[in-house]
Short mmCIF file of C-alpha atoms in Angstrom, two decimals:
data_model
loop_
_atom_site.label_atom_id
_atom_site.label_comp_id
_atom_site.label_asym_id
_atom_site.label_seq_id
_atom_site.Cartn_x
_atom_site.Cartn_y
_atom_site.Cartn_z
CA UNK A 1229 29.24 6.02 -33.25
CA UNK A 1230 27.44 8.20 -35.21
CA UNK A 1231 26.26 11.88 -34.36
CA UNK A 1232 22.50 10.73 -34.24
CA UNK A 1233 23.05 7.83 -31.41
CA UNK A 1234 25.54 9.69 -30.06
CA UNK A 1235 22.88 12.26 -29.35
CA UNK A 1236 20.43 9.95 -28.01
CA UNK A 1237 23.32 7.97 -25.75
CA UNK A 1238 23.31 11.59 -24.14
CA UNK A 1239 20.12 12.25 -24.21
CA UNK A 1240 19.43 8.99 -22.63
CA UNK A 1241 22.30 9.90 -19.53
CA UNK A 1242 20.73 12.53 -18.82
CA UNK A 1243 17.27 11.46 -18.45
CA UNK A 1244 19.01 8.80 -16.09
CA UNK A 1245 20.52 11.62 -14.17
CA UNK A 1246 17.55 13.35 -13.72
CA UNK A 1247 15.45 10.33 -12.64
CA UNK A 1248 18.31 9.02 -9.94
CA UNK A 1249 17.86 13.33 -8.17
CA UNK A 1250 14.02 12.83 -8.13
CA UNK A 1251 14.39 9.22 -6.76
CA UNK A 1252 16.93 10.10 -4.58
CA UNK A 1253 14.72 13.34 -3.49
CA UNK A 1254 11.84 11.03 -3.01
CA UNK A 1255 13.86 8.64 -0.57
CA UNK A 1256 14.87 11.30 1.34
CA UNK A 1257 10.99 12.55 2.01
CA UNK A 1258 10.30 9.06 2.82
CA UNK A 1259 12.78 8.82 5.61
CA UNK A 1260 11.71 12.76 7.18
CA UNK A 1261 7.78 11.16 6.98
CA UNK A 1262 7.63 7.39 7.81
CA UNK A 1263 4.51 5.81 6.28
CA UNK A 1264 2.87 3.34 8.34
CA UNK A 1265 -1.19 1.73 8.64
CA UNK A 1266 -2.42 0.62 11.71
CA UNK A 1267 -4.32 -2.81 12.27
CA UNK A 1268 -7.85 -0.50 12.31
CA UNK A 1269 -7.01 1.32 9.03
CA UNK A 1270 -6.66 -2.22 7.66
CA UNK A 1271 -10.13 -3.23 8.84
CA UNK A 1272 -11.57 0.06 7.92
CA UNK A 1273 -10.28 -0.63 3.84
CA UNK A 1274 -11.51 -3.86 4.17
CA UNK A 1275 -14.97 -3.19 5.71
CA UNK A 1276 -15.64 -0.27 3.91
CA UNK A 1277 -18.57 -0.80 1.52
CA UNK A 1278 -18.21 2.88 -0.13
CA UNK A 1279 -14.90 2.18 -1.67
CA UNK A 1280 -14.75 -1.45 -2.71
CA UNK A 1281 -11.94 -1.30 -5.03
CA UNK A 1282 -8.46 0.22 -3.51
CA UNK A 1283 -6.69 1.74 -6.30
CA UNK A 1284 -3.84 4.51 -6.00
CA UNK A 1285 -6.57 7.28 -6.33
CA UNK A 1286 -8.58 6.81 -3.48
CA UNK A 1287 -6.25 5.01 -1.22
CA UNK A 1288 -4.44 9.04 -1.77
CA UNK A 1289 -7.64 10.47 -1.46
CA UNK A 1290 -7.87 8.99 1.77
CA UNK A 1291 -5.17 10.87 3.31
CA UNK A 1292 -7.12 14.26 2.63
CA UNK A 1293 -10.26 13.04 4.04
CA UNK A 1294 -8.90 12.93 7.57
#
């Protein structure tokens, strides 16, 4: 192997490293705060004429407006 892939082979490793802590990190905040939606909330989205299109941004938007 030469030095150049050798570098990126490490590189690489430790980028998987870092992304298994943060997913790992992430599972653990997901257990501490259990995300659920209630049967209303669900008929709220759907009848809700302001925001007709749920996309990540204002379905996380929501969460502040309360």
């Amino acid at each position: 192997m030469n030095p150049s892939s050798q570098s990126t082979v490490e590189k690489n490793n430790v980028n998987l490293i870092k992304l298994k802590s943060k997913l790992q990190s992430l599972e653990e905040s997901f257990k501490n705060n259990p995300l659920y939606i209630t049967s209303n909330e669900i008929d709220e989205v759907k009848n809700n004429t302001l925001h007709t299109k749920i996309t990540a941004w204002n379905w996380s938007r929501s969460f502040a407006e309360d």
